Structures are given as structure tokens and as C-alpha cells.
Coordinates of C-alpha atoms in Angstrom, one line a residue:
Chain T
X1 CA 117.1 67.9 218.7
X2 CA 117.0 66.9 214.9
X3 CA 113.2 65.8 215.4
X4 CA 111.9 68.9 216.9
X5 CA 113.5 71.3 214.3
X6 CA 111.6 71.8 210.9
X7 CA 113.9 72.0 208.0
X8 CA 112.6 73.2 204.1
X9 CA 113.7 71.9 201.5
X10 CA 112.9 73.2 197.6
X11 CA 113.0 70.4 194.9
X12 CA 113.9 71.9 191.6
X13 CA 112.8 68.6 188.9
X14 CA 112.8 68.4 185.3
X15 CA 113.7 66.0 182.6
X16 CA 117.2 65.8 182.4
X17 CA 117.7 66.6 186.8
X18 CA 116.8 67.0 190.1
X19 CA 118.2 69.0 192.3
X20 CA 117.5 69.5 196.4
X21 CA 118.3 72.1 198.7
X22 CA 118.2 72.2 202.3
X23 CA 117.2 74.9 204.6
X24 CA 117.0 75.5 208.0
X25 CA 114.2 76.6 209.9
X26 CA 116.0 80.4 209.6
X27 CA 116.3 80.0 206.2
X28 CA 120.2 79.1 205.9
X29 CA 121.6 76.7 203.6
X30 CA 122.8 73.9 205.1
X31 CA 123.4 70.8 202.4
X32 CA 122.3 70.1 198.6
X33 CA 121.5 67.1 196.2
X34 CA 121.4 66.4 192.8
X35 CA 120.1 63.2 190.9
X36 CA 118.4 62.2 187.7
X37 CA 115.2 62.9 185.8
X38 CA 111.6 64.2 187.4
X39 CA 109.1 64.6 184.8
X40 CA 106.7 63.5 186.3
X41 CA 104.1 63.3 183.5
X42 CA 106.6 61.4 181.9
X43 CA 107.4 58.6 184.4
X44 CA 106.1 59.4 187.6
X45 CA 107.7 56.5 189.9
X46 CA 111.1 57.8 188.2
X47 CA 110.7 61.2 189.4
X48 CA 109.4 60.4 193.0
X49 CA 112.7 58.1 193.0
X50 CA 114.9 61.0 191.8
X51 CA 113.3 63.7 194.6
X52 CA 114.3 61.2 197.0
X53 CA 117.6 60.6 195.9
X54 CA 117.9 64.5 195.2
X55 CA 116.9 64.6 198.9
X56 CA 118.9 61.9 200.5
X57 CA 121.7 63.7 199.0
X58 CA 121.1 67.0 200.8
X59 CA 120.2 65.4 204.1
X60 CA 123.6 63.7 203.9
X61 CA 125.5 66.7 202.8
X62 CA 124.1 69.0 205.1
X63 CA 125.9 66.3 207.4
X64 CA 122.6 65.3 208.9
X65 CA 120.9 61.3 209.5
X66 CA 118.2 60.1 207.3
X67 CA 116.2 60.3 211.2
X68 CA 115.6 63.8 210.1
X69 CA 113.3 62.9 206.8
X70 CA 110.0 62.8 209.0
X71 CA 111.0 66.5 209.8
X72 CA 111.1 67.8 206.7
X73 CA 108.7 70.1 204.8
X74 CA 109.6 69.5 201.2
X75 CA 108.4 71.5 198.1
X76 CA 108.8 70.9 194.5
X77 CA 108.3 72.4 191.3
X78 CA 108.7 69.2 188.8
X79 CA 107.9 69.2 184.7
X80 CA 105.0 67.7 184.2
X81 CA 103.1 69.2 187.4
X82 CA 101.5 71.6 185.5
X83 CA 98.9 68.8 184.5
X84 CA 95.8 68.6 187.0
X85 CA 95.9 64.6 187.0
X86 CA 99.8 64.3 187.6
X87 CA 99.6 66.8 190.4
X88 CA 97.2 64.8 191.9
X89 CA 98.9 61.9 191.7
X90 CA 102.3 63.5 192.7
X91 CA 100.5 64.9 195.8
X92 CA 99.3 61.6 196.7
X93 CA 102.6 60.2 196.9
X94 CA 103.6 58.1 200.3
X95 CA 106.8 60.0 200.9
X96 CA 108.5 60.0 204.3
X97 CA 108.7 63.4 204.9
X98 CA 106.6 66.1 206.9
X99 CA 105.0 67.1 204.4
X100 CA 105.5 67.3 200.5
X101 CA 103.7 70.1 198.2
X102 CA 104.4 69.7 194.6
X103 CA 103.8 72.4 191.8
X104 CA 105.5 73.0 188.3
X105 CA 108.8 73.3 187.9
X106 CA 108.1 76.4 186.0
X107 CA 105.7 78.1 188.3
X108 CA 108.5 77.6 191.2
X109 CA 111.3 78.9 188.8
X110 CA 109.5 82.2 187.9
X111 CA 108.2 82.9 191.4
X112 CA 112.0 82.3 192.6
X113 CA 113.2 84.4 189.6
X114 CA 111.2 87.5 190.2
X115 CA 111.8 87.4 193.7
X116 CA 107.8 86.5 194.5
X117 CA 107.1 89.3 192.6
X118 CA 105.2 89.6 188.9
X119 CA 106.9 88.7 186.3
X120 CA 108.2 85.7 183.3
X121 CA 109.9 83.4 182.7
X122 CA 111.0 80.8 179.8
X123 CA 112.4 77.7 180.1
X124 CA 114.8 76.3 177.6
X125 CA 116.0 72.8 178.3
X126 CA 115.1 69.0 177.6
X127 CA 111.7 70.8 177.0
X128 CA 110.7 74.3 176.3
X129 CA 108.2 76.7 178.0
X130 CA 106.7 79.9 179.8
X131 CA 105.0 81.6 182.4
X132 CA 103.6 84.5 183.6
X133 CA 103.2 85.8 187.4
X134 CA 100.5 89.1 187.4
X135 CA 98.5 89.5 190.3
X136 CA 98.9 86.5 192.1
X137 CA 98.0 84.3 189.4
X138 CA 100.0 81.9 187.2
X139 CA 99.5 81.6 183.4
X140 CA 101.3 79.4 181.4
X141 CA 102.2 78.7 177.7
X142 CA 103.6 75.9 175.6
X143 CA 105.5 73.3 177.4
X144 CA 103.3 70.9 175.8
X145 CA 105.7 68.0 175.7
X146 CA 107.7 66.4 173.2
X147 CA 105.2 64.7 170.7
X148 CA 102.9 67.7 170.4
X149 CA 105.3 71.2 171.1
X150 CA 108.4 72.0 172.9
X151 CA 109.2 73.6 169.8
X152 CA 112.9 75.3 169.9
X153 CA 114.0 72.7 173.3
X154 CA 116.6 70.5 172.9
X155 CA 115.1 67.5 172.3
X156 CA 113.1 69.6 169.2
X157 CA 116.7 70.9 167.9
X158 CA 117.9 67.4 168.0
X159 CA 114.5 65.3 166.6
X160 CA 114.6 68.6 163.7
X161 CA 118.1 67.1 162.9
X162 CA 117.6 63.1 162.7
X163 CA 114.3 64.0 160.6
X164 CA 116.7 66.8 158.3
X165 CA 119.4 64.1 158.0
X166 CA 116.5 61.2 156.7
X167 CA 115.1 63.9 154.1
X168 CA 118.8 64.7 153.1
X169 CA 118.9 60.9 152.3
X170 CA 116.7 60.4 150.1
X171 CA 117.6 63.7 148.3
X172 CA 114.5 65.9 149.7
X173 CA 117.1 68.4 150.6
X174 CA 121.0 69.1 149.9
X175 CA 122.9 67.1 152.6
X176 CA 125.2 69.1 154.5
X177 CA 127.6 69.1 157.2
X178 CA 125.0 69.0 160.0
X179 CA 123.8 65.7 158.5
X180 CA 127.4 63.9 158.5
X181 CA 127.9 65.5 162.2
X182 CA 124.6 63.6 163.3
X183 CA 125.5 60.1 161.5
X184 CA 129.5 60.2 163.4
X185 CA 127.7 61.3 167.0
X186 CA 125.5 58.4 166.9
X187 CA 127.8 55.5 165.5
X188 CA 125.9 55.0 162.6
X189 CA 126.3 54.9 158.9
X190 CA 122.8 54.5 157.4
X191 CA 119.5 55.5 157.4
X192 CA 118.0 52.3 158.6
X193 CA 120.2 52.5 161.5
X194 CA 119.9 56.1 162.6
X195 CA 115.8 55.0 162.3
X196 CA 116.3 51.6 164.5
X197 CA 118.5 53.9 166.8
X198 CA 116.3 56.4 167.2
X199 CA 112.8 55.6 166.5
X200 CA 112.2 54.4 170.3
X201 CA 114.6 57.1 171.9
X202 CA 113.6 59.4 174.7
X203 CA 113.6 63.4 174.7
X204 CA 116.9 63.1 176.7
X205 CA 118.2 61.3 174.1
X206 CA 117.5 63.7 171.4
X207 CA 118.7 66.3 173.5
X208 CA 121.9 65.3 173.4
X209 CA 122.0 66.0 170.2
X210 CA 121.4 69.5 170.9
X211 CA 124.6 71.2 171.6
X212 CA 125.9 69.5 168.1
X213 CA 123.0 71.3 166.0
X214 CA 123.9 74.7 167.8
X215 CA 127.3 74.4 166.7
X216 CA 127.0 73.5 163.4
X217 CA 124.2 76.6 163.4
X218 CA 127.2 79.0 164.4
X219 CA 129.1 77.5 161.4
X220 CA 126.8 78.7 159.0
X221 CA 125.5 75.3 158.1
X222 CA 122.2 75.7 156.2
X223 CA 120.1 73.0 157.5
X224 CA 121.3 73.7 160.8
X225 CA 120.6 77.2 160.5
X226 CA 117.3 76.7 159.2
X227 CA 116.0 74.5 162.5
X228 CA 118.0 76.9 165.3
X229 CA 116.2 80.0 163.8
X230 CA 112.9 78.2 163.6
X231 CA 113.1 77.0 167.2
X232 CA 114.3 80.6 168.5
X233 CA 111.3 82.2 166.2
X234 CA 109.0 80.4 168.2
X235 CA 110.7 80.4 171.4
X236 CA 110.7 84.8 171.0
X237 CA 106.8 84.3 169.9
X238 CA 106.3 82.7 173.2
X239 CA 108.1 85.1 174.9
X240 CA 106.0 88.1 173.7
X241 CA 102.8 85.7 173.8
X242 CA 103.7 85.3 177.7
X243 CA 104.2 89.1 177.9
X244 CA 101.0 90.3 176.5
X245 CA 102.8 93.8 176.4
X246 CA 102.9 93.7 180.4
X247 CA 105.9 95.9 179.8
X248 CA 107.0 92.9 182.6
X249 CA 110.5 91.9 182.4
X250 CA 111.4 88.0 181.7
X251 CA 114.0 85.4 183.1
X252 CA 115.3 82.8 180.9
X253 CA 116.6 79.6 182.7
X254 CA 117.8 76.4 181.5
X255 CA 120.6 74.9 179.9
X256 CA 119.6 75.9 176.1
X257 CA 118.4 79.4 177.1
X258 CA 121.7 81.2 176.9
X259 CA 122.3 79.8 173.2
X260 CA 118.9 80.1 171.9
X261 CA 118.3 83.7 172.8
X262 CA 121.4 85.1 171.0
X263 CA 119.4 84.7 168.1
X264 CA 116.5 86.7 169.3
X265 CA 115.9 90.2 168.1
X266 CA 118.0 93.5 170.0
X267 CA 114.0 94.4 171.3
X268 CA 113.4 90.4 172.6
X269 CA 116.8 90.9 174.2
X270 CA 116.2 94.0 176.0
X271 CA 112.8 92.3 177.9
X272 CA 115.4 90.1 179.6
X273 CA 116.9 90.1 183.3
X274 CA 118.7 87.6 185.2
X275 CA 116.6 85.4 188.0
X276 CA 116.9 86.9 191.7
X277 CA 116.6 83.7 193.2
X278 CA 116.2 80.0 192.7
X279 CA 113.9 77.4 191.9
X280 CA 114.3 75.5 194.7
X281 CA 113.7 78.9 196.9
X282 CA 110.8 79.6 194.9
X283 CA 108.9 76.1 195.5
X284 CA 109.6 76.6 199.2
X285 CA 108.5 80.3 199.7
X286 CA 105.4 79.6 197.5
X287 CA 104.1 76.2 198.8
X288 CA 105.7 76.8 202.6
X289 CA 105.5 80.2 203.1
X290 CA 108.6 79.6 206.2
X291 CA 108.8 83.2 208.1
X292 CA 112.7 83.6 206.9
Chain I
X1 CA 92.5 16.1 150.2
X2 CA 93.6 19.4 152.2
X3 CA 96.4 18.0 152.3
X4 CA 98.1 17.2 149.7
X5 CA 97.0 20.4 147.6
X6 CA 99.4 23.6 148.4
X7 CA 97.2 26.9 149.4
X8 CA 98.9 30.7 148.6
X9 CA 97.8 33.2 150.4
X10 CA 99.2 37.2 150.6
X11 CA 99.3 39.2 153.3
X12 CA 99.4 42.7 153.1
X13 CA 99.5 44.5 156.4
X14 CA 99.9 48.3 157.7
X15 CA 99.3 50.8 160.2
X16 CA 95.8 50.6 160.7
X17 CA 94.6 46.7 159.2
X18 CA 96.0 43.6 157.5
X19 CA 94.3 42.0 154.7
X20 CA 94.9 38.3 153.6
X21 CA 93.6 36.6 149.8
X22 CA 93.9 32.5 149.7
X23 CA 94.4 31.3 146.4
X24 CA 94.6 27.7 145.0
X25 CA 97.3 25.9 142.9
X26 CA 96.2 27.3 140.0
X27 CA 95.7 31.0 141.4
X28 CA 92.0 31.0 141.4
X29 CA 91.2 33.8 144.6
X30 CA 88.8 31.8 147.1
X31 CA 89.0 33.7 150.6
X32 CA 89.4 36.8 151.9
X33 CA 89.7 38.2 155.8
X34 CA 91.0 41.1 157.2
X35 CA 91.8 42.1 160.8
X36 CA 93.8 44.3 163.1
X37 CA 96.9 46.9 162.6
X38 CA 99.9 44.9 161.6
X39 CA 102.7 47.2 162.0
X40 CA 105.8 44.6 162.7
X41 CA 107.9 47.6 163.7
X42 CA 105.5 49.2 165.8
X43 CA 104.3 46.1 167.5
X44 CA 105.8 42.7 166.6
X45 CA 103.2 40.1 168.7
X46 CA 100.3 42.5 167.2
X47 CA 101.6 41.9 164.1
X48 CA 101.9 38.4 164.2
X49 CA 97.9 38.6 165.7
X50 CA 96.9 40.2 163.2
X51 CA 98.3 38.4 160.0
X52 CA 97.4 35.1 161.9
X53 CA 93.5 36.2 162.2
X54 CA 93.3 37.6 158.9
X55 CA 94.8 34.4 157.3
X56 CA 92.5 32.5 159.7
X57 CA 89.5 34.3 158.2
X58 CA 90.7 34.1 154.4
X59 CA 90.5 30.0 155.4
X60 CA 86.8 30.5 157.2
X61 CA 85.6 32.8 154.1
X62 CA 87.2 29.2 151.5
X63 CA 84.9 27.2 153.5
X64 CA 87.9 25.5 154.5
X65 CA 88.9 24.0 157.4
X66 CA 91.9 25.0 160.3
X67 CA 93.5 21.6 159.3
X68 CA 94.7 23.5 155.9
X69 CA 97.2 25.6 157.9
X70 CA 100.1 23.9 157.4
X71 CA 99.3 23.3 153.6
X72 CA 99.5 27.5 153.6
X73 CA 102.2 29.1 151.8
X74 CA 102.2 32.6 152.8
X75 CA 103.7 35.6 151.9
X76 CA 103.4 38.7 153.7
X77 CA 103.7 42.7 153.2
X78 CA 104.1 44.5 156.4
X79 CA 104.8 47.8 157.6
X80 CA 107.9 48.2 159.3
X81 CA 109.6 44.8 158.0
X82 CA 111.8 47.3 156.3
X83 CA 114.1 47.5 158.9
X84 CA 116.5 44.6 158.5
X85 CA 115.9 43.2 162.2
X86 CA 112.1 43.8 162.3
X87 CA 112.4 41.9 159.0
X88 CA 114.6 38.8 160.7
X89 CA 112.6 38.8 164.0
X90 CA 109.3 38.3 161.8
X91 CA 111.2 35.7 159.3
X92 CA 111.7 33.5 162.8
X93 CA 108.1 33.5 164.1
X94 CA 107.1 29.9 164.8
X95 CA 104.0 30.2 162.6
X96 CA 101.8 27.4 161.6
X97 CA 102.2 26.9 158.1
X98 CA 103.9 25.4 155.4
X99 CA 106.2 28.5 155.2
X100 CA 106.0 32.0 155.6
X101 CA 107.9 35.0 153.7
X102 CA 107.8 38.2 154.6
X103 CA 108.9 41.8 153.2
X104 CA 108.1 45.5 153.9
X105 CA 104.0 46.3 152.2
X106 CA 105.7 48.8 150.3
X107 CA 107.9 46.3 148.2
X108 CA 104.7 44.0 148.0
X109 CA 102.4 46.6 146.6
X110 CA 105.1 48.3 144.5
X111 CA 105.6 44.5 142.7
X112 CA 101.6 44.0 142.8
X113 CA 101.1 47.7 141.5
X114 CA 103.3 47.1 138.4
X115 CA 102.5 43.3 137.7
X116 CA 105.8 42.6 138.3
X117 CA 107.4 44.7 136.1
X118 CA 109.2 48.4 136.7
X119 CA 107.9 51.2 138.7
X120 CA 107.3 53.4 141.2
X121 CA 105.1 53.3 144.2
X122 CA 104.0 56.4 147.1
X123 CA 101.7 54.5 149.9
X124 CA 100.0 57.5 152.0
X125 CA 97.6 55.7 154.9
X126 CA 98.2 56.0 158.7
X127 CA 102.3 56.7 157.7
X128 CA 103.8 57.6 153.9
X129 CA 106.6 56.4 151.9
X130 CA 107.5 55.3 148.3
X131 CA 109.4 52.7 146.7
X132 CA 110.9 52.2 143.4
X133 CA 111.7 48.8 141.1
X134 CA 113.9 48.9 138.3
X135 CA 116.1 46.2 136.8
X136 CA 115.4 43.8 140.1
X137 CA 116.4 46.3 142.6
X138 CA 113.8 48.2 145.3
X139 CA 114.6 51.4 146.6
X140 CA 112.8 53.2 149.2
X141 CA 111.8 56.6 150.5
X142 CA 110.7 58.1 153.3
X143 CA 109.0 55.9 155.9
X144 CA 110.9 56.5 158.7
X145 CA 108.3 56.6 161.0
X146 CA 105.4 58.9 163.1
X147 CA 108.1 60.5 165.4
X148 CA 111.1 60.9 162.3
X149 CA 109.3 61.1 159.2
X150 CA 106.2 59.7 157.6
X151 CA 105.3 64.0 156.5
X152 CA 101.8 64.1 154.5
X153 CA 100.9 60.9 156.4
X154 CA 97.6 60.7 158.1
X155 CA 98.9 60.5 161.6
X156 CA 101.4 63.4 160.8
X157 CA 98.2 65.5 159.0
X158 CA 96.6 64.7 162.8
X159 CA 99.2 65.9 164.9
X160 CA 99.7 68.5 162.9
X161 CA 96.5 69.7 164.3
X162 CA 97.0 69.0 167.6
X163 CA 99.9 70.9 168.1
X164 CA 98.8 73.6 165.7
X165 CA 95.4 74.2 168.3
X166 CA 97.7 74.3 171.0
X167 CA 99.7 76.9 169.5
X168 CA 96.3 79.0 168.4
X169 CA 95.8 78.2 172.3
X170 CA 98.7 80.2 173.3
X171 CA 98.1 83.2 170.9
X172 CA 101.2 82.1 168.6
X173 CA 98.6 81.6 165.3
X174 CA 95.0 82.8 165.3
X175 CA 92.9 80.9 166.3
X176 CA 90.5 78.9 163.2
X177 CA 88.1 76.4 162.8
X178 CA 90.1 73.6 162.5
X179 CA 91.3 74.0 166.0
X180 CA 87.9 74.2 167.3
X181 CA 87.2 71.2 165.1
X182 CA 90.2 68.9 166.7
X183 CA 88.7 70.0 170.4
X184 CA 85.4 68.8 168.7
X185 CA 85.9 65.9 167.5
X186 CA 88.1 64.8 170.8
X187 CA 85.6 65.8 173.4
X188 CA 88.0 68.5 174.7
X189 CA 87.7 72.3 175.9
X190 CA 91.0 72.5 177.4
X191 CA 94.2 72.6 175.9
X192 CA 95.8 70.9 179.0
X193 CA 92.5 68.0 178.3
X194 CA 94.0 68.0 174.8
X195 CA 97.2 67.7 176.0
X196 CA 96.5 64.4 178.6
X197 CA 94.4 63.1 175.8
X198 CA 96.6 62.8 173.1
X199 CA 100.3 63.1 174.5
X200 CA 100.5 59.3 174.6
X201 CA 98.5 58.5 171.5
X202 CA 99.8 56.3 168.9
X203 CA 99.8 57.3 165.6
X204 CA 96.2 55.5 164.5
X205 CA 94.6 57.5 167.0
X206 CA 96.3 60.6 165.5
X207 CA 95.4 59.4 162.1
X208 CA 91.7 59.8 163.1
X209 CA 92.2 63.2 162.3
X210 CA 93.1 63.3 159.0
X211 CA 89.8 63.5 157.6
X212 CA 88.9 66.3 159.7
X213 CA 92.3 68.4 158.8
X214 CA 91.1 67.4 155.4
X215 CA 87.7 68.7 154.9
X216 CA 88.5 71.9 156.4
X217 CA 91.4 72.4 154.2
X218 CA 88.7 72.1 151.2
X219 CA 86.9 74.3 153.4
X220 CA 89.4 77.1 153.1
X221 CA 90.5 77.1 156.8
X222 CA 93.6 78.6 156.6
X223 CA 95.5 76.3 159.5
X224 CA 94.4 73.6 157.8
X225 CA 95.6 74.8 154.5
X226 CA 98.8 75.4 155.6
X227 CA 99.2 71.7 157.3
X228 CA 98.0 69.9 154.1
X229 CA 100.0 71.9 151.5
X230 CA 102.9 71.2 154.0
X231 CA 102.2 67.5 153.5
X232 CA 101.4 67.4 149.9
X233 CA 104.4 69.4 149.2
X234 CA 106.5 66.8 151.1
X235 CA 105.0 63.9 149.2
X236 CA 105.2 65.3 146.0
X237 CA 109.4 65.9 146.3
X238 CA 109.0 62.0 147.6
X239 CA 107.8 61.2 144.2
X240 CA 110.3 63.2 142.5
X241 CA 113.1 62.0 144.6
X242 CA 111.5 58.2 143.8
X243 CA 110.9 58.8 140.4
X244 CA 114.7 60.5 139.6
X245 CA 114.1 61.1 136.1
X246 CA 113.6 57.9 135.5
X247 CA 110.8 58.4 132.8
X248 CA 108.3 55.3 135.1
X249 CA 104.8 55.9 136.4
X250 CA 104.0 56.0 140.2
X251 CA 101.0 54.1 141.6
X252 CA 99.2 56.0 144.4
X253 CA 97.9 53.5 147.4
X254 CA 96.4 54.0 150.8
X255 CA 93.6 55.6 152.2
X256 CA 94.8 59.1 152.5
X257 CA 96.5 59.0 148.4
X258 CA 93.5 60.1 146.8
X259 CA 92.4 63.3 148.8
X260 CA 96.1 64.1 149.3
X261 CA 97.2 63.8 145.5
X262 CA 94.4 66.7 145.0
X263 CA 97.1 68.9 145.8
X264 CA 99.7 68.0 143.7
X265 CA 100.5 69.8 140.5
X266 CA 99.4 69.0 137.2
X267 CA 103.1 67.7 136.0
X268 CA 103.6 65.0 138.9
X269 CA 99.7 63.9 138.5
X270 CA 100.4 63.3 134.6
X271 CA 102.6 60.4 136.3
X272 CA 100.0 58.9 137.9
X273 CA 98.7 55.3 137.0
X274 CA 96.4 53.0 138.7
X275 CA 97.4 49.8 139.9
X276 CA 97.6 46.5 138.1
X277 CA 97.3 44.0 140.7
X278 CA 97.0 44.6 144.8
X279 CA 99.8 43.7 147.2
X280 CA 98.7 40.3 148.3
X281 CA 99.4 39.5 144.7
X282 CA 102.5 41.4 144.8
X283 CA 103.9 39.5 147.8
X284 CA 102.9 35.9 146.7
X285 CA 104.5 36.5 143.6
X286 CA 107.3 38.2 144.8
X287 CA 108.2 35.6 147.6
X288 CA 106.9 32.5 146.5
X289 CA 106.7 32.6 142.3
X290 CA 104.1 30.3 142.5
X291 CA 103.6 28.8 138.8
X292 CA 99.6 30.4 137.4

């Protein structure tokens, strides 16, 4: 029975997770999956490993045998899609299933946010981006990884901090509390060892950092405040840049997004609306098209 | 003959190329050679390349022969051998020669710069930092690095402008001619071609830009204005912060110090001196106190 029955399942990947949901051919939810990073511009044997994991998972929780991977239609939206020359590599993957269509991560998000219908989105996490659905096309802005944008994500609140905490150092700025709560969540004590610590790390790894910076932002901390309101300036430029004055509403996703955006403007506030449906939906009902 | 008769030869290696000067006994200068990016930080086995062809060609350039090697006492500036264990993994390379010192290019041009005596010393080249001398002691600024610090550096100047055309891109900042002068002079039209071309670049390759940010900051461009005034700004508080009242001069080195001091004020370029001796001198003195 399992082999004649198609199954969907919508991969939702970007640099901190992975997660998988199953579907049946009527559209039910039957199992999900989580596992560990999928940028795939970023390591792309690492994220094929963590859709299959992510996968695997769902197959088992859905309480089925791994026999039914050759009947699965899978569709992702992964960071890092959104370049031509990782999609293509991504969509020549030798996977085991059905089939496997791959798009961004934030082209599936706003399609499942909006329902399929026109709209934005931004994405605050590890990274930081937007998109815009109008007319059956997709446009996108920023996102353009950690080295060169990704301004106001969490691995920019957290690089903004180690960098704030080296010029408090050598007495380019006043050192504050932000710069002692950096030292004490990284084990270290001086300079040269936040640098050796740090000077090789990953976005994740700043990222951690993140949650630290927006607290000590909420206590008033100057050099704190001065990176969180930076990051969320940009973050509400991209949002109205995104926009174009569509008069289009916008869905924020991603584990920063709540804490960013409550220090955008009343009118930046009003644009928002929460998502309709998933990522995971939205890679499915855009790359798939199932009759659910 | 070789044999008996000890050789000195400096080092002095950085970001972008490592220089070596063979002396004689007495400290008559009779070879020079130069070769490859000696970053020990960045790239340790580079780095060990590098100063090994560059000493190689300082013996070719004496007329000398390779059996001299191991009468070579040689004292080396690098980038990066700040850092206590870059510094310690370089100190046990299995090298050739008699014996070989090594310490951070900063201290080694900071001793050069002031013949020894006290002072100050900003290096601005593919990275920035400074260094001060008094009563025996170093102490350094800055120089933490392209992805933490190194702010009015070359390779910060050029990504910079990377990320500054992908924000133009995006409607963020209007869009100026230094963008379309980075697309230029990458062989780009596309922001997402910019973006595969450069997210993996090391900071050299970043540093290639400089000159470009550069000339159309003299230009007027406003992008680019902003970017190098940024930079200046942040190497002239490095001087300061060097300098701490302490009533010394400040030697200027690197191939980015001239065209970046431009922009300093009148008050810190009164400080300015010109160097007394370069840092191979700096480091063979320093390390080996050879008796001339």
C-alpha cells in the first residue's frame, strides 16, 4: 500500500534548523522532523544531510518505514537557494525520494504566510531578509549573508557586540555593561582571547550571542542600544524597501523577529499581520501544487 | 667560508607580502627578496612559504649560496603572531636556520620606525592597527582582524563597498558611482553575481578595492565619502587611544597610511613623523641585538 500512495512533504531549512512535515496525499498531517542546519550556500553536503535527517524523522513519526522514501514528493525552501548556482546544485542532488524541488526558504515562507496570495515577508533569524509576492512573481531584498549584509540578524547583533567590546578595550568607546556580559558568556577574560575565540566562529555562533545583546538593549545599556536600534533601522528600511508602498501587508517570521520589531515605528508596526500558513506548506503548494 | 661567518636577516611579513633584508656581521645590507602574503594567523603553512621564499631570495639577490641557510639568524615580523598561540606555533616551525625569532610586524616596525627608542606606530595595509613603545613595554591597538576589527583597513574600505552597492541594490541608499564602480571593477551586473563573487573572498581580494573606494571619495561620491571618513575617523581615535597623552610621535606605515591620513585633522597630522629605520631592521634588532 505504502508504495502506491504519494505523500508531500515541505522542508522548511535555514541556518540554525530544519524542519520536515509530512502530508498525506489529502493533505493531512501525519508526522514531523526536526534536525540541524540547511544553508545550503553555506555548506551544501550539511544541509542535504539535515533534509534527510529532518525527513527521516517525519517518516518515523508519522509511524511509517523508511520503504516509503521512494514515494515521497519533497519540497524545500532552504537559505541559500535563492542563489542560481546553489539551486542548481541543490536540485542535482541524488536523494532517495520521488522527487525533490528546492526553492528559498524565504520564497516558501511568504507564499505559506500569505496564504499563496501577494504579499511580504521578513525574516529575522541566524540571518536577515525579505520578499515580496505581487503578481506571481517573487522579489527579494537583502539576505546577503553574513560577511557582506544581514544587517540587524542575530549573528550581526552578536558580531556588532564582540567588535563594540574590542573598541571598548582599547578605549575607542566607554566600556559598558554589554561589554562585561559578552567577556562572562564566552569564558574569557581578554581581548586576545575573545579574538582567538571568535575570529574563526560561524554565524550560529555569533548568534548566540544575540538574545544577550537584546537584553542588555532593554536595560538601557548604551552600546547595546546603539547596535539593536541600528539593526531594527535597517531591518524597518527593508521592510518599506520590500513594500514599495504596495499598501501590501507583511509577515515577520523567525526567532529574532518578535524582539527586533518592538523597536520599529507605531506606522512599521501597523504593516504587520501574522502568517496564515507555514513554510513547509508553502514549499509544497508552490513547488507540488497536490489538489488538497 | 659561509660557514663560519653568521648572516642576519629581518623578516617583515603582512597581509598581502613578506619582505626579507640579509645583512652581514657587521650590518652591511647585501640581499633583498620578497614574496607571498605572510599572515601567520590567517594561514600558518602560507606563512612559513612565504618568509622561507623571501629569505631564499634575499640569499639568491647576496649571490650567495643555499648552503648559507643554517648560518641565517632570522628574525621575523608577522601579521597575526600577536596572538600568543599563532606566536608559539610559528616559534616551533622546524625551519632551516641557525635560529629563528619571531613577533607580530607591528612590534617590529614600531622598534624599526623609532630606532629603537620610544614611540608610537599605526600600520594601515590590507588590515590596521597601532602599537605603542615606552620604557620597554609594547602595547597594541586594534588589529583584531577582517571579520572583528581592522576599521579604515583596506579590506574593510573594500567590503565596505560591497555591502554598501548591495544595499543601493535594494533601494536602502541611492544608488552612486562607487557602486557602479565595485560592479565595474568585479566584472558583475548582478547583485546576486556580486554576492557569489565575493561572499567567500578573503580579505586581500577585498583589499583590491581600496583604491577604487578611494579615488571616488576624492571624487566627491558621496557613498564613498561616507565609507572613508568612517575609516579615517576610526584610525584617528586609534592614534589617540595609542598615543594617550603621552606627548610621542606616531609613524604612519602601509600602503593604504598615506591616502588615508589625508583625512585626518590638522592636530593628529602635527604628530606625524616619518620612519627611521624599516621593520626588518626593527625585528633583527629587536630579537637578535646583533652587535653593528
Amino acid at each position: 500500500m505504502d508504495r502506491q500512495l504519494p505523500y508531500y512533504v515541505g522542508v522548511d531549512g535555514g541556518g540554525t534548523k530544519c524542519r520536515a512535515k509530512l502530508y498525506d496525499h489529502q493533505g493531512e498531517l501525519l508526522g514531523e522532523g526536526t534536525a540541524g542546519a540547511a544553508n545550503a550556500a553555506r555548506d551544501l553536503l550539511k544541509s542535504q544531510d539535515s533534509v534527510m535527517r529532518a525527513v527521516l524523522l517525519a517518516v518515523q513519526d508519522a509511524n511509517l518505514t523508511t520503504k516509503v522514501l521512494k514515494n515521497l514528493h519533497v519540497a524545500a525552501g532552504l537559505a541559500g537557494a535563492n542563489l542560481p548556482t546553489v539551486q542548481a546544485k541543490m536540485q542535482a542532488w541524488q536523494h532517495p525520494y520521488a522527487n525533490f524541488n528546492v526553492t528559498s526558504d524565504l520564497i516558501a515562507s511568504c507564499y505559506g504566510a500569505h496564504g499563496g496570495e501577494d504579499g511580504a515577508l521578513l525574516i529575522v533569524g541566524t540571518g536577515s531578509s525579505a520578499v515580496r509576492l505581487q503578481n506571481n512573481t517573487f522579489n527579494q531584498y537583502g539576505g546577503y549573508g553574513f560577511l557582506l549584509g544581514d544587517q540587524g540578524s542575530g549573528a550581526w547583533l552578536g558580531r556588532q557586540a564582540v567588535a563594540a567590546t574590542l573598541k571598548a578595550h582599547d578605549g575607542i568607546v566607554p566600556i559598558s555593561a554589554l561589554h562585561h556580559a559578552v567577556l562572562t558568556e564566552l569564558g574569557v577574560s581578554q581581548p586576545s582571547e575573545l579574538v582567538e575565540t571568535m575570529i574563526n566562529a560561524q554565524p550560529l555562533e555569533f548568534a548566540k550571542l544575540a538574545p544577550l545583546v537584546l537584553k542588555q538593549a532593554e536595560s538601557d545599556d548604551a552600546a547595546a542600544l546603539q547596535i539593536v536600534k541600528s539593526g531594527a533601522a535597517y531591518l524597518e528600511q527593508l521592510c518599506h524597501c520590500t513594500l514599495q508602498n504596495s499598501g501590501m501587508s507583511i509577515v515577520l517570521v523567525g526567532g529574532l523577529a518578535p524582539a527586533m520589531a518592538t523597536w520599529f515605528s507605531a506606522a512599521t508596526k501597523a504593516l504587520i499581520i501574522p502568517a496564515k500558513e507555514g513554510p513547509e506548506w508553502g514549499a509544497i503548494q508552490l513547488l507540488l501544487q497536490p489538489d488538497w
